[in-house]
PDB file of C-alpha atoms in Angstrom:
ATOM      1  CA  MET T   1     102.306  79.483  94.224  1.00 89.00           C
ATOM      2  CA  SER T   2     104.732  77.448  92.110  1.00 89.00           C
ATOM      3  CA  TYR T   3     104.568  74.014  93.745  1.00 88.00           C
ATOM      4  CA  SER T   4     104.664  72.156  90.427  1.00 87.00           C
ATOM      5  CA  LEU T   5     107.870  73.992  89.462  1.00 91.00           C
ATOM      6  CA  ILE T   6     109.701  73.686  92.789  1.00 91.00           C
ATOM      7  CA  GLY T   7     108.493  70.263  93.943  1.00 89.00           C
ATOM      8  CA  ILE T   8     106.031  69.192  96.630  1.00 87.00           C
ATOM      9  CA  LYS T   9     108.576  68.905  99.466  1.00 90.00           C
ATOM     10  CA  ILE T  10     109.950  72.434  99.048  1.00 93.00           C
ATOM     11  CA  HIS T  11     106.342  73.605  98.704  1.00 92.00           C
ATOM     12  CA  GLU T  12     105.537  71.985 102.070  1.00 90.00           C
ATOM     13  CA  TYR T  13     108.561  73.469 103.834  1.00 92.00           C
ATOM     14  CA  ILE T  14     107.854  76.985 102.532  1.00 93.00           C
ATOM     15  CA  GLY T  15     104.185  76.569 103.460  1.00 92.00           C
ATOM     16  CA  ILE T  16     105.061  75.500 107.015  1.00 91.00           C
ATOM     17  CA  ALA T  17     107.432  78.478 107.341  1.00 95.00           C
ATOM     18  CA  LEU T  18     104.706  80.822 106.073  1.00 94.00           C
ATOM     19  CA  CYS T  19     102.191  79.494 108.593  1.00 92.00           C
ATOM     20  CA  ILE T  20     104.662  79.796 111.487  1.00 94.00           C
ATOM     21  CA  LEU T  21     105.488  83.381 110.489  1.00 96.00           C
ATOM     22  CA  PHE T  22     101.770  84.153 110.235  1.00 95.00           C
ATOM     23  CA  ILE T  23     101.138  82.862 113.765  1.00 94.00           C
ATOM     24  CA  ILE T  24     104.104  84.892 115.091  1.00 96.00           C
ATOM     25  CA  HIS T  25     102.813  87.961 113.243  1.00 95.00           C
ATOM     26  CA  CYS T  26      99.346  87.584 114.807  1.00 94.00           C
ATOM     27  CA  PHE T  27     100.871  87.084 118.260  1.00 94.00           C
ATOM     28  CA  ASN T  28     103.016  90.208 117.893  1.00 94.00           C
ATOM     29  CA  HIS T  29      99.947  92.243 116.885  1.00 92.00           C
ATOM     30  CA  GLN T  30      97.443  90.839 119.359  1.00 90.00           C
ATOM     31  CA  LYS T  31      96.661  94.376 120.536  1.00 89.00           C
ATOM     32  CA  TYR T  32      94.906  94.893 117.196  1.00 88.00           C
ATOM     33  CA  TYR T  33      92.440  92.111 118.018  1.00 86.00           C
ATOM     34  CA  TYR T  34      91.752  93.635 121.434  1.00 84.00           C
ATOM     35  CA  SER T  35      91.189  97.050 119.843  1.00 82.00           C
ATOM     36  CA  LEU T  36      88.309  95.645 117.785  1.00 81.00           C
ATOM     37  CA  PHE T  37      86.227  95.360 120.958  1.00 78.00           C
ATOM     38  CA  HIS T  38      86.332  99.138 121.399  1.00 73.00           C
ATOM     39  CA  PHE T  39      83.833  99.310 118.526  1.00 60.00           C
ATOM     40  CA  LYS T  40      85.086 102.626 117.164  1.00 70.00           C
ATOM     41  CA  PHE T  41      85.478 102.557 113.400  1.00 71.00           C
ATOM     42  CA  ASN T  42      85.853 104.923 110.492  1.00 79.00           C
ATOM     43  CA  LEU T  43      85.801 103.953 106.826  1.00 83.00           C
ATOM     44  CA  GLN T  44      89.554 103.309 106.682  1.00 85.00           C
ATOM     45  CA  LYS T  45      89.415 101.052 109.736  1.00 85.00           C
ATOM     46  CA  ILE T  46      86.531  99.105 108.195  1.00 88.00           C
ATOM     47  CA  ILE T  47      88.641  98.502 105.066  1.00 91.00           C
ATOM     48  CA  PHE T  48      91.548  97.406 107.280  1.00 92.00           C
ATOM     49  CA  PHE T  49      89.200  95.059 109.130  1.00 92.00           C
ATOM     50  CA  ILE T  50      87.786  93.475 105.937  1.00 94.00           C
ATOM     51  CA  ILE T  51      91.259  92.874 104.451  1.00 96.00           C
ATOM     52  CA  ASN T  52      92.645  91.568 107.760  1.00 95.00           C
ATOM     53  CA  LEU T  53      89.640  89.285 108.205  1.00 96.00           C
ATOM     54  CA  GLY T  54      90.044  87.968 104.654  1.00 97.00           C
ATOM     55  CA  THR T  55      93.730  87.320 105.342  1.00 97.00           C
ATOM     56  CA  LEU T  56      92.932  85.528 108.608  1.00 96.00           C
ATOM     57  CA  ILE T  57      90.228  83.306 107.062  1.00 97.00           C
ATOM     58  CA  SER T  58      92.460  82.457 104.084  1.00 97.00           C
ATOM     59  CA  MET T  59      95.414  81.534 106.292  1.00 97.00           C
ATOM     60  CA  LEU T  60      93.249  79.402 108.584  1.00 96.00           C
ATOM     61  CA  GLY T  61      91.867  77.694 105.475  1.00 96.00           C
ATOM     62  CA  LEU T  62      95.411  77.030 104.252  1.00 95.00           C
ATOM     63  CA  ILE T  63      96.581  75.637 107.588  1.00 93.00           C
ATOM     64  CA  ILE T  64      93.574  73.378 108.252  1.00 92.00           C
ATOM     65  CA  SER T  65      93.301  72.070 104.672  1.00 91.00           C
ATOM     66  CA  SER T  66      97.049  71.352 104.572  1.00 90.00           C
ATOM     67  CA  LEU T  67      96.910  69.342 107.785  1.00 88.00           C
ATOM     68  CA  ILE T  68      94.057  67.245 106.379  1.00 86.00           C
ATOM     69  CA  PHE T  69      95.129  66.356 102.835  1.00 77.00           C
ATOM     70  CA  LEU T  70      98.886  66.204 103.509  1.00 75.00           C
ATOM     71  CA  ASP T  71      98.148  63.531 106.125  1.00 70.00           C
ATOM     72  CA  TYR T  72      99.533  65.420 109.121  1.00 69.00           C
ATOM     73  CA  ILE T  73      96.497  64.405 111.166  1.00 69.00           C
ATOM     74  CA  PRO T  74      96.679  60.639 111.902  1.00 67.00           C
ATOM     75  CA  ASN T  75      93.685  58.309 111.508  1.00 64.00           C
ATOM     76  CA  ILE T  76      91.834  60.691 109.222  1.00 69.00           C
ATOM     77  CA  TYR T  77      91.323  59.318 105.755  1.00 70.00           C
ATOM     78  CA  ASP T  78      88.046  60.118 104.093  1.00 78.00           C
ATOM     79  CA  ILE T  79      88.187  60.675 100.357  1.00 79.00           C
ATOM     80  CA  ASN T  80      85.329  63.204 100.462  1.00 84.00           C
ATOM     81  CA  LEU T  81      86.999  65.125 103.283  1.00 84.00           C
ATOM     82  CA  ILE T  82      90.335  65.119 101.452  1.00 85.00           C
ATOM     83  CA  ASN T  83      88.713  66.365  98.228  1.00 88.00           C
ATOM     84  CA  PHE T  84      86.926  69.086 100.186  1.00 90.00           C
ATOM     85  CA  ALA T  85      90.218  70.062 101.869  1.00 90.00           C
ATOM     86  CA  ARG T  86      91.881  70.298  98.443  1.00 90.00           C
ATOM     87  CA  ILE T  87      89.152  72.702  97.273  1.00 93.00           C
ATOM     88  CA  ILE T  88      89.543  74.827 100.410  1.00 95.00           C
ATOM     89  CA  HIS T  89      93.319  74.823  99.915  1.00 94.00           C
ATOM     90  CA  LEU T  90      92.990  76.023  96.317  1.00 94.00           C
ATOM     91  CA  LEU T  91      90.561  78.814  97.224  1.00 96.00           C
ATOM     92  CA  SER T  92      92.532  79.855 100.315  1.00 96.00           C
ATOM     93  CA  THR T  93      95.757  79.967  98.324  1.00 95.00           C
ATOM     94  CA  TYR T  94      94.577  82.415  95.677  1.00 97.00           C
ATOM     95  CA  TRP T  95      92.349  84.537  97.896  1.00 97.00           C
ATOM     96  CA  GLY T  96      95.075  84.530 100.560  1.00 97.00           C
ATOM     97  CA  PHE T  97      97.693  85.640  98.040  1.00 97.00           C
ATOM     98  CA  CYS T  98      95.530  88.648  97.118  1.00 98.00           C
ATOM     99  CA  PHE T  99      94.560  89.495 100.706  1.00 98.00           C
ATOM    100  CA  ILE T 100      98.159  89.272 101.959  1.00 97.00           C
ATOM    101  CA  SER T 101      99.253  91.587  99.134  1.00 98.00           C
ATOM    102  CA  LEU T 102      96.466  94.044 100.015  1.00 97.00           C
ATOM    103  CA  HIS T 103      97.503  93.793 103.667  1.00 97.00           C
ATOM    104  CA  CYS T 104     101.084  94.704 102.689  1.00 96.00           C
ATOM    105  CA  GLY T 105      99.710  97.623 100.672  1.00 96.00           C
ATOM    106  CA  LEU T 106      97.921  99.007 103.734  1.00 94.00           C
ATOM    107  CA  HIS T 107     101.267  99.079 105.559  1.00 94.00           C
ATOM    108  CA  TRP T 108     103.401  99.893 102.532  1.00 94.00           C
ATOM    109  CA  LYS T 109     104.709 103.199 103.929  1.00 91.00           C
ATOM    110  CA  MET T 110     106.326 101.349 106.823  1.00 92.00           C
ATOM    111  CA  ILE T 111     107.688  98.601 104.535  1.00 92.00           C
ATOM    112  CA  TYR T 112     108.968 101.181 102.033  1.00 89.00           C
ATOM    113  CA  ASN T 113     110.828 103.080 104.759  1.00 87.00           C
ATOM    114  CA  LEU T 114     112.528  99.842 105.826  1.00 88.00           C
ATOM    115  CA  ILE T 115     113.562  99.223 102.199  1.00 86.00           C
ATOM    116  CA  LEU T 116     114.900 102.779 101.849  1.00 84.00           C
ATOM    117  CA  LYS T 117     117.207 102.305 104.837  1.00 84.00           C
ATOM    118  CA  ARG T 118     118.857  99.345 103.110  1.00 86.00           C
ATOM    119  CA  LEU T 119     119.317 100.966  99.702  1.00 83.00           C
ATOM    120  CA  PRO T 120     122.573 102.687  98.685  1.00 86.00           C
ATOM    121  CA  ILE T 121     122.654 106.331  99.819  1.00 83.00           C
ATOM    122  CA  ALA T 122     122.712 107.639  96.213  1.00 81.00           C
ATOM    123  CA  ILE T 123     119.548 105.756  95.231  1.00 82.00           C
ATOM    124  CA  ASN T 124     117.919 106.730  98.526  1.00 80.00           C
ATOM    125  CA  LYS T 125     118.521 110.437  97.855  1.00 81.00           C
ATOM    126  CA  ILE T 126     117.191 110.195  94.275  1.00 83.00           C
ATOM    127  CA  LEU T 127     113.958 108.509  95.417  1.00 81.00           C
ATOM    128  CA  GLN T 128     113.440 111.093  98.152  1.00 77.00           C
ATOM    129  CA  ALA T 129     114.229 114.008  95.828  1.00 78.00           C
ATOM    130  CA  PHE T 130     111.872 112.770  93.100  1.00 80.00           C
ATOM    131  CA  PRO T 131     108.867 111.153  94.844  1.00 77.00           C
ATOM    132  CA  LYS T 132     107.006 110.802  91.518  1.00 86.00           C
ATOM    133  CA  ILE T 133     109.499 108.088  90.571  1.00 88.00           C
ATOM    134  CA  ASN T 134     107.800 105.869  93.153  1.00 88.00           C
ATOM    135  CA  LEU T 135     104.402 106.478  91.571  1.00 90.00           C
ATOM    136  CA  ILE T 136     105.711 105.789  88.050  1.00 93.00           C
ATOM    137  CA  LEU T 137     107.432 102.560  89.146  1.00 92.00           C
ATOM    138  CA  SER T 138     104.299 101.497  91.037  1.00 93.00           C
ATOM    139  CA  LEU T 139     102.111 102.036  87.963  1.00 95.00           C
ATOM    140  CA  ILE T 140     104.526 100.108  85.707  1.00 96.00           C
ATOM    141  CA  ILE T 141     104.564  97.175  88.151  1.00 96.00           C
ATOM    142  CA  ALA T 142     100.781  97.370  88.565  1.00 97.00           C
ATOM    143  CA  PHE T 143     100.115  97.287  84.801  1.00 98.00           C
ATOM    144  CA  TYR T 144     102.533  94.384  84.370  1.00 98.00           C
ATOM    145  CA  GLY T 145     100.875  92.694  87.363  1.00 98.00           C
ATOM    146  CA  LEU T 146      97.430  93.145  85.812  1.00 98.00           C
ATOM    147  CA  ASN T 147      98.679  91.509  82.624  1.00 98.00           C
ATOM    148  CA  SER T 148     100.109  88.598  84.666  1.00 97.00           C
ATOM    149  CA  PHE T 149      96.875  88.337  86.684  1.00 98.00           C
ATOM    150  CA  LEU T 150      94.891  87.943  83.455  1.00 97.00           C
ATOM    151  CA  HIS T 151      97.508  85.682  81.851  1.00 95.00           C
ATOM    152  CA  TYR T 152      97.442  83.191  84.734  1.00 95.00           C
ATOM    153  CA  ASP T 153      93.651  83.513  84.944  1.00 95.00           C
ATOM    154  CA  LEU T 154      93.623  83.879  88.728  1.00 96.00           C
ATOM    155  CA  LEU T 155      89.914  84.745  88.824  1.00 96.00           C
ATOM    156  CA  SER T 156      89.052  81.265  87.550  1.00 95.00           C
ATOM    157  CA  TYR T 157      90.799  79.757  90.585  1.00 95.00           C
ATOM    158  CA  MET T 158      89.470  82.329  93.052  1.00 96.00           C
ATOM    159  CA  PHE T 159      85.874  81.544  92.030  1.00 95.00           C
ATOM    160  CA  TYR T 160      86.560  77.841  91.483  1.00 93.00           C
ATOM    161  CA  GLN T 161      85.812  77.850  87.768  1.00 93.00           C
ATOM    162  CA  ASN T 162      88.980  75.761  87.371  1.00 89.00           C
ATOM    163  CA  ASN T 163      89.661  73.123  90.007  1.00 85.00           C
ATOM    164  CA  PHE T 164      93.150  72.194  88.764  1.00 85.00           C
ATOM    165  CA  VAL T 165      95.996  74.679  88.456  1.00 87.00           C
ATOM    166  CA  PHE T 166      97.798  74.605  85.114  1.00 86.00           C
ATOM    167  CA  PHE T 167     101.587  74.978  85.034  1.00 87.00           C
ATOM    168  CA  ASP T 168     103.747  75.289  81.950  1.00 87.00           C
ATOM    169  CA  PRO T 169     106.649  72.861  82.634  1.00 83.00           C
ATOM    170  CA  THR T 170     108.857  74.739  80.168  1.00 88.00           C
ATOM    171  CA  GLN T 171     108.421  78.052  81.976  1.00 89.00           C
ATOM    172  CA  SER T 172     111.354  79.603  83.815  1.00 93.00           C
ATOM    173  CA  LEU T 173     110.879  79.496  87.604  1.00 94.00           C
ATOM    174  CA  LEU T 174     112.498  82.934  87.901  1.00 95.00           C
ATOM    175  CA  LEU T 175     110.083  84.475  85.394  1.00 95.00           C
ATOM    176  CA  PHE T 176     107.150  82.763  87.123  1.00 96.00           C
ATOM    177  CA  ILE T 177     108.168  84.261  90.472  1.00 96.00           C
ATOM    178  CA  LEU T 178     108.666  87.710  88.921  1.00 97.00           C
ATOM    179  CA  ASP T 179     105.190  87.498  87.365  1.00 97.00           C
ATOM    180  CA  TYR T 180     103.622  86.694  90.723  1.00 97.00           C
ATOM    181  CA  ILE T 181     105.636  89.432  92.440  1.00 97.00           C
ATOM    182  CA  SER T 182     104.160  91.846  89.910  1.00 98.00           C
ATOM    183  CA  ILE T 183     100.647  90.557  90.719  1.00 98.00           C
ATOM    184  CA  SER T 184     101.380  91.149  94.384  1.00 98.00           C
ATOM    185  CA  GLY T 185     102.626  94.618  93.393  1.00 97.00           C
ATOM    186  CA  LEU T 186      99.295  95.263  91.663  1.00 98.00           C
ATOM    187  CA  PHE T 187      97.334  94.671  94.869  1.00 98.00           C
ATOM    188  CA  ILE T 188      99.891  96.533  96.995  1.00 97.00           C
ATOM    189  CA  THR T 189      99.523  99.552  94.695  1.00 96.00           C
ATOM    190  CA  LEU T 190      95.714  99.351  94.780  1.00 96.00           C
ATOM    191  CA  ALA T 191      95.659  99.240  98.581  1.00 96.00           C
ATOM    192  CA  HIS T 192      98.371 101.854  99.153  1.00 94.00           C
ATOM    193  CA  TYR T 193      97.095 104.529  96.774  1.00 93.00           C
ATOM    194  CA  GLY T 194      93.433 103.585  97.162  1.00 92.00           C
ATOM    195  CA  LEU T 195      93.627 104.184 100.896  1.00 89.00           C
ATOM    196  CA  LYS T 196      94.859 107.734 100.265  1.00 86.00           C
ATOM    197  CA  LEU T 197      91.645 108.499  98.363  1.00 85.00           C
ATOM    198  CA  ILE T 198      89.471 107.717 101.381  1.00 79.00           C
ATOM    199  CA  PRO T 199      89.029 110.617 103.832  1.00 68.00           C
ATOM    200  CA  ILE T 200      89.388 109.426 107.422  1.00 61.00           C
ATOM    201  CA  SER T 201      86.400 111.425 108.693  1.00 55.00           C
ATOM    202  CA  ASP T 202      83.958 110.501 105.904  1.00 45.00           C
ATOM    203  CA  PHE T 203      82.152 107.850 107.911  1.00 47.00           C
ATOM    204  CA  LYS T 204      82.194 106.985 111.574  1.00 49.00           C
ATOM    205  CA  PHE T 205      80.523 104.106 113.302  1.00 48.00           C
ATOM    206  CA  CYS T 206      80.502 103.888 117.084  1.00 50.00           C
ATOM    207  CA  LEU T 207      78.919 101.000 118.934  1.00 48.00           C
ATOM    208  CA  LYS T 208      78.397 101.465 122.661  1.00 48.00           C
ATOM    209  CA  LYS T 209      76.691  99.340 125.245  1.00 46.00           C
ATOM    210  CA  ASP T 210      73.435 101.316 125.270  1.00 47.00           C
ATOM    211  CA  ASN T 211      73.125 102.773 121.785  1.00 46.00           C
ATOM    212  CA  ILE T 212      74.392 102.827 118.227  1.00 43.00           C
ATOM    213  CA  HIS T 213      75.425 106.113 116.666  1.00 44.00           C
ATOM    214  CA  ILE T 214      76.147 106.643 112.966  1.00 43.00           C
ATOM    215  CA  SER T 215      77.370 109.966 111.601  1.00 43.00           C
TER     216      SER T 215
END
């Protein structure tokens, strides 16, 4: 997200690493894609599907657009195609950032448990003894993230109202990263706690070979 502050080469290397990790992640969870053909959904699974699909489309947009306008595909140089790829890259970046954060929020319990195991025992015991601390910290991060989301005007990039990203060259890279971590925290909090508000049995959709049943 901070390519102007870290330099284009580092931006490329981190982007390549992200794409490789994404492909590995999809490969390791290929059973999820097979499970979609069972056609048994409830409301929570539909939300999972929408967020996962948004993440997949965004990442494919990032990968394909990067290959085009960073000249990784030989013998392709069309100014209109390159401009189009730049637009797709911009949209995929900001939508992908939000979808990936939401995706992490859906699996936050698992991620949080992994974090707990690596924290000092004293802090671990305090967090487990006072679970409301997690909620309070989440809300603080979410409110700060909302402020950062509005400050950086992410909606204008997500809906292509601005086609060039503005960076303040005097801004601290560390503070920039912390701001974007807080934005990610906002979407993680929305997904994690929002999912708890949705009853699993509220809506079921089953698609079979011979009939469709909605209850």
